[in-house]
Amino acid sequence: MTVAPGGTATTSLTVRNDSDIVEAYSLEVVGDCASWTTVEPPRVSLYPGTSETVTLRLAPPRSPEVRAGEVPLGVRVLPAEHPESVRVLETTVRIEEFHELHTELSPRRRRGWLRGRYRLAVRNQGNTPVQVGFTPGQAGEELGFAFSPAEPKLEPGESVEVGLRVRTGKPVWFGAPVVWPFTVDTAESGDPEETGRDDTAVRAPLDAEFVQIPVFPKWLLAALAVLLALLLAWFTLVRPAVRSAAKEAANEAVQPRPTPPGERGGQTPGTGSGNGSGASPGGQEAGAGTGSGTDGTGTGGGASAGDGSSVGGGQQSSTTIDLETSSGETKTGTYKVPEDSVFGVTDLVAANFQGDEGLLTIAFGDRKITTIALETFRNQDYHWVTPIKIPANDTVTVEVTCAKPGTPATGRQAQGCHEVVNVSGVLSRIKR
């Protein structure tokens, strides 16, 4: 007897009473078919020598639990008066095959630059083993597809998750996203060795999309355009203006400084000397060493020296005091203004090129100009519009107290402190 899952089939069974008494018989289905097979009627009463036919109704569910193939069917006949005479009648029922495959693709829409990953959930809802195959479809040839595993085999009621990778051949650099629709067909076929047949069930294709996004977003194009405009503005407008301003500033820096009106003595404009100072305030005292002077040349008129004599035309002059001091010692370097001369100081530069630590004190005659902590500077300069006058035989004194020698560019700490002070101005002769 053959029955299809989800359908109904009937067969009959005849019960005969061969005893000499009235007997009641109970009929019960046993075996794998008991859950979906019924007997109508389930109990009969027979006189001696009579018989009755009962109906067996088979209704297997459409479920993977009811495997295709031959299934034994047993009916137990139990006499009420003579239970020891129980009998089990057996036959075979053949369950037909059915194929039902449930598939689900997620997500249906994926975004990416070049590739996207999807998941195929496949479940065999049929009653026979199947080999599942996948066939992708696309309008063009822009996409490539790969399934893992490619052709899974599923037993009835078994499920598997298949990975799908979709890839494009070329990136989209700029512009709007590109949508690539595609389909996935799922086909199943029964195992010929187990079912004895080779039919193929094709399911409706699953629709999905791969949205290929551009590598560079739209806002980046706008940012690049703005950056390009700024670069063009810099090279065409700002940079030439900056270079021109810098060149003008450099030209002004090398121009000779005009003599202020306060320095003019009344003879020839642009010459002479005056009183005043503009140095920084002083502090503690320090330093020792030797001094040397180098004179430049200059022209000028005369002025009064304040004692009945006059100051003749001066010349540009400068002197450098170079001091080398051992750690923990104090040394002094001096420059003495020559007789019958006045030194009008306008510029002073102090150099602490080693980065020494200690004190540097500078004095013009008996006037202390400044005291500086060595560790606070590497190069320090002072300039005066009105020169500071140092009379004849007075000195420019530089005093250095070395607390700790610094480290020059060689990278090794020096053995002692080393400072250099340059004093520049106008050296004028006194005429009596």
Tab-separated table of C-alpha atoms in Angstrom:
chain	number	residue	atom	x	y	z
A	1	MET	CA	0.000	0.000	0.000
A	2	THR	CA	1.267	3.471	-0.895
A	3	VAL	CA	0.339	6.723	0.775
A	4	ALA	CA	1.473	10.314	0.139
A	5	PRO	CA	2.399	12.577	3.086
A	6	GLY	CA	-0.452	14.993	3.693
A	7	GLY	CA	-2.900	12.633	1.976
A	8	THR	CA	-5.137	9.780	3.131
A	9	ALA	CA	-5.215	6.088	2.215
A	10	THR	CA	-7.437	3.284	3.478
A	11	THR	CA	-7.196	-0.480	3.642
A	12	SER	CA	-9.398	-3.164	5.187
A	13	LEU	CA	-8.911	-5.946	7.678
A	14	THR	CA	-11.282	-8.897	8.234
A	15	VAL	CA	-11.712	-10.358	11.706
A	16	ARG	CA	-13.334	-13.854	12.033
A	17	ASN	CA	-14.498	-15.642	15.227
A	18	ASP	CA	-13.596	-19.315	14.972
A	19	SER	CA	-14.360	-20.045	18.634
A	20	ASP	CA	-17.584	-21.534	20.011
A	21	ILE	CA	-18.526	-18.515	22.101
A	22	VAL	CA	-19.401	-14.926	21.430
A	23	GLU	CA	-16.128	-12.970	21.413
A	24	ALA	CA	-15.250	-9.267	21.464
A	25	TYR	CA	-12.083	-8.162	19.690
A	26	SER	CA	-10.097	-4.929	20.336
A	27	LEU	CA	-8.000	-3.672	17.413
A	28	GLU	CA	-4.923	-1.428	17.992
A	29	VAL	CA	-2.342	-0.126	15.495
A	30	VAL	CA	1.291	-0.659	16.580
A	31	GLY	CA	4.622	0.358	15.074
A	32	ASP	CA	5.836	3.503	13.303
A	33	CYS	CA	2.446	4.133	11.727
A	34	ALA	CA	0.492	4.143	15.000
A	35	SER	CA	0.552	7.943	15.420
A	36	TRP	CA	-1.197	8.646	12.127
A	37	THR	CA	-3.282	5.446	11.535
A	38	THR	CA	-6.766	4.738	12.949
A	39	VAL	CA	-9.044	1.632	12.995
A	40	GLU	CA	-12.768	2.017	12.328
A	41	PRO	CA	-14.339	0.552	14.399
A	42	PRO	CA	-11.677	-0.111	17.041
A	43	ARG	CA	-13.758	-2.941	18.669
A	44	VAL	CA	-16.029	-5.644	17.184
A	45	SER	CA	-18.175	-8.433	18.737
A	46	LEU	CA	-18.683	-11.635	16.771
A	47	TYR	CA	-20.812	-14.736	17.138
A	48	PRO	CA	-19.105	-18.035	16.591
A	49	GLY	CA	-18.325	-18.637	12.947
A	50	THR	CA	-18.963	-15.016	11.866
A	51	SER	CA	-16.581	-12.263	10.625
A	52	GLU	CA	-16.479	-8.482	10.173
A	53	THR	CA	-14.330	-6.161	8.076
A	54	VAL	CA	-12.762	-3.065	9.682
A	55	THR	CA	-11.177	-0.083	7.915
A	56	LEU	CA	-7.621	1.161	8.490
A	57	ARG	CA	-7.300	4.871	7.680
A	58	LEU	CA	-3.698	6.103	7.071
A	59	ALA	CA	-3.061	9.898	7.150
A	60	PRO	CA	0.721	10.583	7.413
A	61	PRO	CA	1.499	14.316	7.972
A	62	ARG	CA	3.509	16.342	5.458
A	63	SER	CA	6.537	16.559	7.739
A	64	PRO	CA	10.246	15.738	7.605
A	65	GLU	CA	9.620	13.361	10.509
A	66	VAL	CA	7.814	10.942	8.193
A	67	ARG	CA	10.674	9.637	6.072
A	68	ALA	CA	10.023	8.405	2.544
A	69	GLY	CA	10.244	4.650	1.976
A	70	GLU	CA	8.722	1.464	3.340
A	71	VAL	CA	7.305	1.525	6.861
A	72	PRO	CA	5.929	-1.587	8.691
A	73	LEU	CA	2.272	-1.457	9.791
A	74	GLY	CA	1.024	-3.760	12.556
A	75	VAL	CA	-2.503	-4.303	13.932
A	76	ARG	CA	-2.887	-6.123	17.235
A	77	VAL	CA	-6.148	-8.131	17.637
A	78	LEU	CA	-6.899	-8.863	21.310
A	79	PRO	CA	-9.828	-11.228	22.195
A	80	ALA	CA	-11.637	-10.244	25.353
A	81	GLU	CA	-12.476	-13.795	26.548
A	82	HIS	CA	-9.268	-15.465	25.458
A	83	PRO	CA	-6.500	-12.805	25.675
A	84	GLU	CA	-3.878	-15.510	25.311
A	85	SER	CA	-5.006	-15.868	21.691
A	86	VAL	CA	-3.828	-12.312	20.798
A	87	ARG	CA	-2.482	-11.881	17.275
A	88	VAL	CA	-0.573	-9.112	15.406
A	89	LEU	CA	-1.249	-8.732	11.729
A	90	GLU	CA	1.570	-7.050	9.762
A	91	THR	CA	1.918	-5.376	6.405
A	92	THR	CA	4.160	-2.745	4.752
A	93	VAL	CA	3.233	0.815	3.850
A	94	ARG	CA	5.254	2.755	1.300
A	95	ILE	CA	5.555	6.499	2.053
A	96	GLU	CA	5.907	8.625	-1.076
A	97	GLU	CA	8.556	11.296	-1.396
A	98	PHE	CA	7.869	15.004	-1.242
A	99	HIS	CA	10.310	17.890	-1.640
A	100	GLU	CA	10.003	21.133	0.229
A	101	LEU	CA	12.915	23.510	0.657
A	102	HIS	CA	12.712	26.684	2.710
A	103	THR	CA	15.308	29.382	1.868
A	104	GLU	CA	15.868	32.893	3.190
A	105	LEU	CA	18.432	35.491	2.069
A	106	SER	CA	19.576	38.218	4.461
A	107	PRO	CA	20.186	41.020	4.237
A	108	ARG	CA	18.370	41.829	1.034
A	109	ARG	CA	20.424	45.047	0.608
A	110	ARG	CA	24.118	45.460	1.358
A	111	ARG	CA	26.415	48.479	0.884
A	112	GLY	CA	30.151	48.375	0.192
A	113	TRP	CA	33.038	49.654	-1.919
A	114	LEU	CA	33.848	46.423	-3.774
A	115	ARG	CA	32.203	43.474	-2.016
A	116	GLY	CA	29.258	42.490	0.144
A	117	ARG	CA	28.472	39.467	2.298
A	118	TYR	CA	25.077	37.785	2.564
A	119	ARG	CA	23.660	34.751	4.399
A	120	LEU	CA	21.453	32.029	2.885
A	121	ALA	CA	19.482	30.035	5.481
A	122	VAL	CA	18.368	26.739	3.907
A	123	ARG	CA	16.152	24.097	5.576
A	124	ASN	CA	15.029	20.767	4.098
A	125	GLN	CA	11.334	20.486	4.919
A	126	GLY	CA	10.934	17.395	2.726
A	127	ASN	CA	11.056	13.731	3.747
A	128	THR	CA	14.054	12.684	1.689
A	129	PRO	CA	17.732	13.765	1.568
A	130	VAL	CA	18.532	16.462	-1.009
A	131	GLN	CA	21.558	18.042	-2.606
A	132	VAL	CA	21.074	21.813	-2.781
A	133	GLY	CA	22.529	23.948	-5.542
A	134	PHE	CA	22.556	27.731	-6.060
A	135	THR	CA	22.439	29.705	-9.284
A	136	PRO	CA	23.044	33.477	-9.159
A	137	GLY	CA	21.589	35.767	-11.777
A	138	GLN	CA	22.355	39.322	-12.863
A	139	ALA	CA	21.429	41.442	-15.854
A	140	GLY	CA	25.082	42.107	-16.736
A	141	GLU	CA	28.459	40.633	-15.852
A	142	GLU	CA	29.608	43.245	-13.351
A	143	LEU	CA	29.223	41.019	-10.285
A	144	GLY	CA	31.006	37.854	-9.224
A	145	PHE	CA	29.434	35.321	-6.822
A	146	ALA	CA	30.861	32.705	-4.461
A	147	PHE	CA	28.900	30.301	-2.200
A	148	SER	CA	30.347	28.507	0.825
A	149	PRO	CA	29.567	25.621	1.021
A	150	ALA	CA	28.681	25.458	-2.655
A	151	GLU	CA	26.375	22.367	-2.690
A	152	PRO	CA	25.377	21.268	0.813
A	153	LYS	CA	23.558	17.962	1.362
A	154	LEU	CA	20.658	18.051	3.803
A	155	GLU	CA	18.800	15.272	5.561
A	156	PRO	CA	15.061	15.694	6.195
A	157	GLY	CA	14.557	18.437	8.785
A	158	GLU	CA	18.210	19.549	8.615
A	159	SER	CA	19.189	23.199	8.035
A	160	VAL	CA	22.412	24.942	7.015
A	161	GLU	CA	23.644	28.513	6.640
A	162	VAL	CA	25.460	29.262	3.370
A	163	GLY	CA	27.689	32.301	2.966
A	164	LEU	CA	27.360	34.353	-0.223
A	165	ARG	CA	30.065	36.792	-1.297
A	166	VAL	CA	29.303	39.330	-4.017
A	167	ARG	CA	32.149	41.282	-5.609
A	168	THR	CA	32.425	43.966	-8.284
A	169	GLY	CA	35.307	44.270	-10.695
A	170	LYS	CA	35.891	48.039	-10.610
A	171	PRO	CA	35.566	50.634	-7.842
A	172	VAL	CA	33.422	53.755	-8.125
A	173	TRP	CA	35.699	56.657	-7.297
A	174	PHE	CA	33.316	59.608	-7.274
A	175	GLY	CA	29.641	60.332	-7.777
A	176	ALA	CA	26.420	58.658	-6.663
A	177	PRO	CA	26.169	55.054	-5.377
A	178	VAL	CA	25.514	52.353	-8.014
A	179	VAL	CA	22.789	49.750	-7.326
A	180	TRP	CA	23.384	46.226	-8.673
A	181	PRO	CA	20.257	43.998	-8.391
A	182	PHE	CA	20.698	40.219	-8.572
A	183	THR	CA	18.802	36.993	-7.874
A	184	VAL	CA	19.654	33.640	-6.322
A	185	ASP	CA	17.891	30.475	-7.553
A	186	THR	CA	17.847	27.503	-5.182
A	187	ALA	CA	17.433	24.016	-6.669
A	188	GLU	CA	17.093	20.694	-4.856
A	189	SER	CA	17.343	17.112	-6.070
A	190	GLY	CA	16.698	13.861	-4.272
A	191	ASP	CA	19.514	11.412	-3.615
A	192	PRO	CA	19.162	8.685	-6.290
A	193	GLU	CA	20.764	6.034	-4.088
A	194	GLU	CA	18.267	6.551	-1.243
A	195	THR	CA	15.059	7.444	-3.058
A	196	GLY	CA	15.526	5.668	-6.358
A	197	ARG	CA	14.498	8.781	-8.283
A	198	ASP	CA	16.178	11.870	-9.704
A	199	ASP	CA	13.713	14.757	-9.817
A	200	THR	CA	14.622	18.371	-9.259
A	201	ALA	CA	12.468	20.984	-7.536
A	202	VAL	CA	13.139	24.615	-8.439
A	203	ARG	CA	12.062	27.340	-6.045
A	204	ALA	CA	11.230	30.949	-6.815
A	205	PRO	CA	14.414	33.081	-7.027
A	206	LEU	CA	15.376	35.347	-4.143
A	207	ASP	CA	15.876	39.040	-4.949
A	208	ALA	CA	18.679	41.150	-3.447
A	209	GLU	CA	20.763	44.247	-4.149
A	210	PHE	CA	24.381	45.282	-3.778
A	211	VAL	CA	24.821	49.054	-3.442
A	212	GLN	CA	28.327	50.064	-4.491
A	213	ILE	CA	29.274	53.283	-2.735
A	214	PRO	CA	31.972	55.630	-4.139
A	215	VAL	CA	35.427	55.559	-2.583
A	216	PHE	CA	35.485	59.330	-2.154
A	217	PRO	CA	32.257	60.965	-0.909
A	218	LYS	CA	30.735	64.072	-2.450
A	219	TRP	CA	31.781	66.343	0.403
A	220	LEU	CA	35.429	65.432	-0.249
A	221	LEU	CA	35.179	66.895	-3.755
A	222	ALA	CA	33.902	70.146	-2.287
A	223	ALA	CA	36.715	70.142	0.302
A	224	LEU	CA	39.335	69.507	-2.401
A	225	ALA	CA	37.910	72.334	-4.490
A	226	VAL	CA	38.108	74.719	-1.527
A	227	LEU	CA	41.659	73.583	-0.755
A	228	LEU	CA	42.700	74.070	-4.360
A	229	ALA	CA	41.197	77.558	-4.358
A	230	LEU	CA	43.093	78.406	-1.163
A	231	LEU	CA	46.358	77.126	-2.656
A	232	LEU	CA	45.831	79.183	-5.800
A	233	ALA	CA	45.054	82.257	-3.691
A	234	TRP	CA	48.194	81.663	-1.633
A	235	PHE	CA	50.541	81.319	-4.586
A	236	THR	CA	48.978	84.092	-6.658
A	237	LEU	CA	48.048	86.688	-4.032
A	238	VAL	CA	49.237	86.072	-0.456
A	239	ARG	CA	52.702	84.646	-1.052
A	240	PRO	CA	53.895	87.469	-3.374
A	241	ALA	CA	52.581	90.049	-0.876
A	242	VAL	CA	54.355	88.327	2.030
A	243	ARG	CA	57.619	88.064	0.107
A	244	SER	CA	57.377	91.730	-0.914
A	245	ALA	CA	56.737	92.811	2.687
A	246	ALA	CA	59.651	90.693	3.910
A	247	LYS	CA	61.957	92.177	1.283
A	248	GLU	CA	60.956	95.717	2.228
A	249	ALA	CA	61.531	94.933	5.907
A	250	ALA	CA	64.991	93.547	5.094
A	251	ASN	CA	65.862	96.639	3.052
A	252	GLU	CA	64.786	98.909	5.915
A	253	ALA	CA	66.900	96.884	8.370
A	254	VAL	CA	70.107	97.470	6.392
A	255	GLN	CA	69.542	101.201	5.902
A	256	PRO	CA	71.798	103.484	8.054
A	257	ARG	CA	70.029	104.929	11.097
A	258	PRO	CA	69.551	108.707	10.976
A	259	THR	CA	70.944	110.751	13.874
A	260	PRO	CA	68.120	111.976	16.120
A	261	PRO	CA	67.803	115.744	16.563
A	262	GLY	CA	68.852	115.478	20.240
A	263	GLU	CA	72.295	114.305	19.194
A	264	ARG	CA	73.063	117.214	16.898
A	265	GLY	CA	75.513	119.732	18.407
A	266	GLY	CA	74.717	122.785	16.323
A	267	GLN	CA	77.665	122.714	13.918
A	268	THR	CA	77.099	120.224	11.117
A	269	PRO	CA	73.772	118.300	10.993
A	270	GLY	CA	74.103	114.563	11.636
A	271	THR	CA	77.141	114.902	13.958
A	272	GLY	CA	77.892	115.461	17.624
A	273	SER	CA	76.821	113.739	20.798
A	274	GLY	CA	74.374	114.144	23.656
A	275	ASN	CA	73.530	112.745	27.034
A	276	GLY	CA	71.057	109.971	27.952
A	277	SER	CA	70.826	106.239	28.281
A	278	GLY	CA	68.317	103.479	27.537
A	279	ALA	CA	69.808	100.392	29.073
A	280	SER	CA	67.951	97.777	31.068
A	281	PRO	CA	68.144	98.024	34.869
A	282	GLY	CA	71.009	96.230	36.566
A	283	GLY	CA	71.225	93.577	39.289
A	284	GLN	CA	74.044	91.723	40.983
A	285	GLU	CA	77.701	91.892	39.926
A	286	ALA	CA	79.865	89.236	38.202
A	287	GLY	CA	82.714	88.392	35.537
A	288	ALA	CA	86.492	88.759	34.633
A	289	GLY	CA	88.654	88.528	31.522
A	290	THR	CA	90.286	90.593	28.787
A	291	GLY	CA	88.929	93.114	26.317
A	292	SER	CA	89.835	94.098	22.766
A	293	GLY	CA	88.482	96.836	20.520
A	294	THR	CA	88.156	97.299	16.768
A	295	ASP	CA	87.414	100.667	15.269
A	296	GLY	CA	85.406	101.499	12.229
A	297	THR	CA	85.343	104.768	10.319
A	298	GLY	CA	82.798	107.506	10.225
A	299	THR	CA	82.353	111.220	9.627
A	300	GLY	CA	80.725	113.932	11.634
A	301	GLY	CA	80.981	117.507	12.942
A	302	GLY	CA	81.811	118.813	16.408
A	303	ALA	CA	79.937	119.412	19.677
A	304	SER	CA	80.586	120.720	23.167
A	305	ALA	CA	82.058	118.304	25.710
A	306	GLY	CA	80.613	120.303	28.658
A	307	ASP	CA	83.993	121.436	30.148
A	308	GLY	CA	84.929	124.186	27.693
A	309	SER	CA	86.296	121.758	25.124
A	310	SER	CA	84.564	120.530	22.013
A	311	VAL	CA	84.038	117.073	20.599
A	312	GLY	CA	85.326	116.679	17.121
A	313	GLY	CA	83.890	114.537	14.376
A	314	GLY	CA	83.689	110.875	15.488
A	315	GLN	CA	84.043	107.570	13.785
A	316	GLN	CA	82.094	104.335	14.150
A	317	SER	CA	83.807	101.986	16.597
A	318	SER	CA	83.155	98.684	18.312
A	319	THR	CA	84.904	96.489	20.863
A	320	THR	CA	84.474	92.827	21.801
A	321	ILE	CA	85.070	91.473	25.299
A	322	ASP	CA	85.610	87.685	25.322
A	323	LEU	CA	85.491	85.979	28.759
A	324	GLU	CA	86.318	82.389	29.645
A	325	THR	CA	85.561	81.584	33.290
A	326	SER	CA	86.033	78.356	35.242
A	327	SER	CA	83.120	76.867	37.146
A	328	GLY	CA	82.564	78.634	40.495
A	329	GLU	CA	84.842	81.591	39.611
A	330	THR	CA	84.225	85.261	38.742
A	331	LYS	CA	86.193	87.119	36.072
A	332	THR	CA	86.066	90.622	34.661
A	333	GLY	CA	86.799	91.928	31.181
A	334	THR	CA	87.212	95.624	30.385
A	335	TYR	CA	87.579	98.063	27.543
A	336	LYS	CA	89.134	101.471	28.329
A	337	VAL	CA	88.142	104.560	26.360
A	338	PRO	CA	91.280	106.271	24.980
A	339	GLU	CA	92.453	109.660	26.263
A	340	ASP	CA	90.939	112.761	24.737
A	341	SER	CA	88.003	110.658	23.434
A	342	VAL	CA	84.339	110.090	24.182
A	343	PHE	CA	82.692	106.754	23.374
A	344	GLY	CA	78.972	107.096	22.563
A	345	VAL	CA	77.521	103.569	22.945
A	346	THR	CA	74.453	102.788	20.774
A	347	ASP	CA	74.423	98.967	20.555
A	348	LEU	CA	75.330	96.091	22.847
A	349	VAL	CA	75.103	92.346	22.073
A	350	ALA	CA	75.757	89.579	24.667
A	351	ALA	CA	76.224	85.965	23.535
A	352	ASN	CA	75.854	82.888	25.798
A	353	PHE	CA	76.310	80.355	23.026
A	354	GLN	CA	77.064	77.402	25.352
A	355	GLY	CA	73.962	77.848	27.498
A	356	ASP	CA	76.006	78.456	30.655
A	357	GLU	CA	74.419	79.164	34.044
A	358	GLY	CA	75.465	82.070	36.256
A	359	LEU	CA	75.403	85.907	36.202
A	360	LEU	CA	76.507	88.500	33.640
A	361	THR	CA	76.900	92.167	34.739
A	362	ILE	CA	77.659	95.035	32.328
A	363	ALA	CA	78.761	98.526	33.516
A	364	PHE	CA	79.748	101.696	31.643
A	365	GLY	CA	82.160	103.491	33.936
A	366	ASP	CA	80.492	103.666	37.358
A	367	ARG	CA	77.030	103.087	35.860
A	368	LYS	CA	75.717	99.534	36.030
A	369	ILE	CA	73.771	98.906	32.850
A	370	THR	CA	72.313	95.435	33.448
A	371	THR	CA	72.683	92.131	35.278
A	372	ILE	CA	71.349	89.035	33.525
A	373	ALA	CA	71.044	85.383	34.570
A	374	LEU	CA	72.962	83.408	31.961
A	375	GLU	CA	70.451	80.556	31.852
A	376	THR	CA	67.721	82.936	30.604
A	377	PHE	CA	69.267	83.690	27.211
A	378	ARG	CA	71.571	82.566	24.442
A	379	ASN	CA	71.792	85.929	22.635
A	380	GLN	CA	70.689	89.287	24.118
A	381	ASP	CA	70.954	92.709	22.457
A	382	TYR	CA	70.325	96.320	23.553
A	383	HIS	CA	70.033	99.438	21.403
A	384	TRP	CA	69.884	103.150	22.322
A	385	VAL	CA	68.587	105.950	20.134
A	386	THR	CA	70.467	108.460	22.309
A	387	PRO	CA	74.022	107.153	22.818
A	388	ILE	CA	75.346	106.536	26.332
A	389	LYS	CA	78.487	108.661	26.697
A	390	ILE	CA	81.566	107.079	28.282
A	391	PRO	CA	84.293	109.696	28.901
A	392	ALA	CA	88.011	109.229	28.357
A	393	ASN	CA	89.800	106.689	30.553
A	394	ASP	CA	86.476	105.202	31.761
A	395	THR	CA	85.834	101.549	31.029
A	396	VAL	CA	83.226	99.196	29.669
A	397	THR	CA	83.248	96.408	32.274
A	398	VAL	CA	81.844	92.891	31.804
A	399	GLU	CA	81.786	90.633	34.887
A	400	VAL	CA	80.853	86.921	34.684
A	401	THR	CA	80.202	84.531	37.571
A	402	CYS	CA	80.185	80.953	36.271
A	403	ALA	CA	77.776	78.691	38.202
A	404	LYS	CA	77.611	75.804	35.738
A	405	PRO	CA	79.120	75.433	32.250
A	406	GLY	CA	76.621	74.648	29.526
A	407	THR	CA	76.595	72.237	26.589
A	408	PRO	CA	77.576	73.662	23.169
A	409	ALA	CA	76.542	72.265	19.794
A	410	THR	CA	79.140	69.479	20.047
A	411	GLY	CA	76.910	67.725	22.601
A	412	ARG	CA	79.590	67.514	25.323
A	413	GLN	CA	79.476	69.713	28.391
A	414	ALA	CA	82.099	72.475	28.347
A	415	GLN	CA	84.880	72.705	30.929
A	416	GLY	CA	84.090	76.346	31.737
A	417	CYS	CA	81.768	79.226	30.921
A	418	HIS	CA	82.393	81.294	27.804
A	419	GLU	CA	80.599	84.617	27.098
A	420	VAL	CA	81.177	87.238	24.396
A	421	VAL	CA	79.982	90.886	24.644
A	422	ASN	CA	80.202	93.318	21.712
A	423	VAL	CA	79.799	97.066	22.305
A	424	SER	CA	79.358	99.434	19.337
A	425	GLY	CA	79.004	103.166	18.997
A	426	VAL	CA	80.780	106.386	17.907
A	427	LEU	CA	84.307	107.212	19.184
A	428	SER	CA	84.850	110.982	19.045
A	429	ARG	CA	88.022	113.037	19.731
A	430	ILE	CA	87.901	115.940	22.264
A	431	LYS	CA	89.374	119.225	21.036
A	432	ARG	CA	90.585	121.664	23.702
